[in-house]
Tab-separated table of C-alpha atoms in Angstrom:
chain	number	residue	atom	x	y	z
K	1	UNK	CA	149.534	45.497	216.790
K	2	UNK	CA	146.954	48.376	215.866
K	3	UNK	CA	147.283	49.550	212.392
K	4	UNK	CA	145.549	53.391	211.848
K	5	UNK	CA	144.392	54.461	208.034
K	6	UNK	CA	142.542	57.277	206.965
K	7	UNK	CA	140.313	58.438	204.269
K	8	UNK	CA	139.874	61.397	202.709
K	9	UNK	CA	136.293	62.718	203.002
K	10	UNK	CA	136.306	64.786	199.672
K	11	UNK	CA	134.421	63.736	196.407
K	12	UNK	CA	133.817	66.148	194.026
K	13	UNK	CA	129.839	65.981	192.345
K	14	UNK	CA	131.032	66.296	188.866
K	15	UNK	CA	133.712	67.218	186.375
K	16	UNK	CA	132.695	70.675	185.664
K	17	UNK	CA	132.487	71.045	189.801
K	18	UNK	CA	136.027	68.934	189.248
K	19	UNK	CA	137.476	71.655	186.349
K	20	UNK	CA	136.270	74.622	187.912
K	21	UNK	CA	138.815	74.298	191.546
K	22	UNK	CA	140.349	77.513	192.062
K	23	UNK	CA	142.405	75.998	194.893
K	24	UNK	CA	142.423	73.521	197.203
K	25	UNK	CA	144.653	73.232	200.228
K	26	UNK	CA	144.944	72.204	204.153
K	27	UNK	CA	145.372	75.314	206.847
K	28	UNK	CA	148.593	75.325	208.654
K	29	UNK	CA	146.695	74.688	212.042
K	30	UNK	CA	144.787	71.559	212.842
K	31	UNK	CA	144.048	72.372	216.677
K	32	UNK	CA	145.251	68.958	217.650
K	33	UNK	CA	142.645	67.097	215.877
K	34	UNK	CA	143.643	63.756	213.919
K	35	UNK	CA	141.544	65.248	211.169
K	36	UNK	CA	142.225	68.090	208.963
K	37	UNK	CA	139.853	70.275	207.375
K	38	UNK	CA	140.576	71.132	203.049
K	39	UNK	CA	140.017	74.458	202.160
K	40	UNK	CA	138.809	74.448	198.409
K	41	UNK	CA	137.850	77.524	196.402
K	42	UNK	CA	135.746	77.168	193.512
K	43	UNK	CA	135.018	79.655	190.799
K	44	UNK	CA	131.159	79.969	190.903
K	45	UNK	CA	130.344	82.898	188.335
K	46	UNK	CA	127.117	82.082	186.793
K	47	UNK	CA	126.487	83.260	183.314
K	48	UNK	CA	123.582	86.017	182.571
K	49	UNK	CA	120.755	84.455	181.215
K	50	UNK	CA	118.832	86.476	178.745
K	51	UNK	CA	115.462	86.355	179.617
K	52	UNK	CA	112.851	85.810	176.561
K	53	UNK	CA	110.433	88.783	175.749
K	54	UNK	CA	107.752	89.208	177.573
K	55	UNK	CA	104.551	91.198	176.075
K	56	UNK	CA	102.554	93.927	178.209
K	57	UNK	CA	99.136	92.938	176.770
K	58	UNK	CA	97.371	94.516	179.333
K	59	UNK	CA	98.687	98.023	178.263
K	60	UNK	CA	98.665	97.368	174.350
K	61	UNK	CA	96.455	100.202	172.428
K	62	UNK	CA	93.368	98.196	171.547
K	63	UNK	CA	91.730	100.921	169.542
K	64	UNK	CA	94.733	101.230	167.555
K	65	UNK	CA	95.260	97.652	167.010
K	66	UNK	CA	91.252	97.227	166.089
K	67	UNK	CA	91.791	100.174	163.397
K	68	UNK	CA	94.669	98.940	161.842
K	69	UNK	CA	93.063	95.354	161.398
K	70	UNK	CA	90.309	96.813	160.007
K	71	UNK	CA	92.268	99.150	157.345
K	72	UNK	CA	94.221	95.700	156.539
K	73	UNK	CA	90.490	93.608	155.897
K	74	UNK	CA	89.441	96.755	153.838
K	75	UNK	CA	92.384	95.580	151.041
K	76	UNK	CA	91.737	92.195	151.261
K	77	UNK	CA	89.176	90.378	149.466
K	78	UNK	CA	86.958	88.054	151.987
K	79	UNK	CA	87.769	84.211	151.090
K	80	UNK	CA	87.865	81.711	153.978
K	81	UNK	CA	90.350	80.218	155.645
K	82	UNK	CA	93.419	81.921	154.123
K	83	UNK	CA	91.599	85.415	155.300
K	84	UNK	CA	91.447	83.846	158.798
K	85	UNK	CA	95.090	82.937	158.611
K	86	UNK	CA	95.488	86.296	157.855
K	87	UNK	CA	93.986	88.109	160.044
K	88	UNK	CA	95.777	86.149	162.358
K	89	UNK	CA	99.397	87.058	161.115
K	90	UNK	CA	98.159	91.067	161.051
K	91	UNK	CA	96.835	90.364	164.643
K	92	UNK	CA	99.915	88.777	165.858
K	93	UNK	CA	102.420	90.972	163.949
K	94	UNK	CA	100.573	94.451	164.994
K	95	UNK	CA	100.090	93.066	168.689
K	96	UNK	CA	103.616	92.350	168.575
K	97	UNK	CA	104.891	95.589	166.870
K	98	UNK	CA	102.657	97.562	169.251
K	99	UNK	CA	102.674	96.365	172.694
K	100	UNK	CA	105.370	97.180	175.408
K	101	UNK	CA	107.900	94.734	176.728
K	102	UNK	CA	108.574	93.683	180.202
K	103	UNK	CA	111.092	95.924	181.566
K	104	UNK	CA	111.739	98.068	178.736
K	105	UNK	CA	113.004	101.330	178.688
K	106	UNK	CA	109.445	102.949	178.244
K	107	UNK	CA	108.765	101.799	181.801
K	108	UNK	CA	111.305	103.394	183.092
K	109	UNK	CA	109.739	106.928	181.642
K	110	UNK	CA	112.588	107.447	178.940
């Protein structure tokens, strides 16, 4: 006597794959094959990443960056490494303040 059994060929890669089934069902023709194919819909909206600000240092304005450094060393007195450090924070913060993002709406001539 020949006994038949079948598996089902589904496995699902994880429970988020698992939780986010819209349906799942078999179509109401097989075309005569022992097998039958699963129709599953799954809801595959991705979320919007926000991308992290990027700098345009290419177009920042130098000369106006150099000037305003300079104004800031005029009003502070010369003493080592806390002038470096802040130089360094006026650099930063100025470069920052001045300098066009990526994709921002001065780019796009508004």
């Amino acid at each position: 006597m020949f006994v038949s059994s079948s598996t089902i060929d589904l496995v699902l890669a994880s429970e988020e794959l698992a939780g986010s089934t819209i349906s799942s069902k078999t179509p109401a023709s097989n075309h005569g094959s022992e097998h039958e194919a699963i129709d599953t819909v799954f809801d595959t909206s991705v979320p919007e990443r926000k991308m992290p600000e990027r700098l345009l240092l290419k177009d920042a304005p130098w000369n106006e960056i150099k000037k305003q450094v300079a104004a800031a060393l005029e009003t502070d007195p010369i003493g080592g490494t806390i002038h470096t450090r802040r130089i360094g924070s006026w650099r930063s913060a100025l470069i920052y303040r001045r300098t066009r993002r990526h994709w921002s709406s001065g780019m796009l001539g508004s």
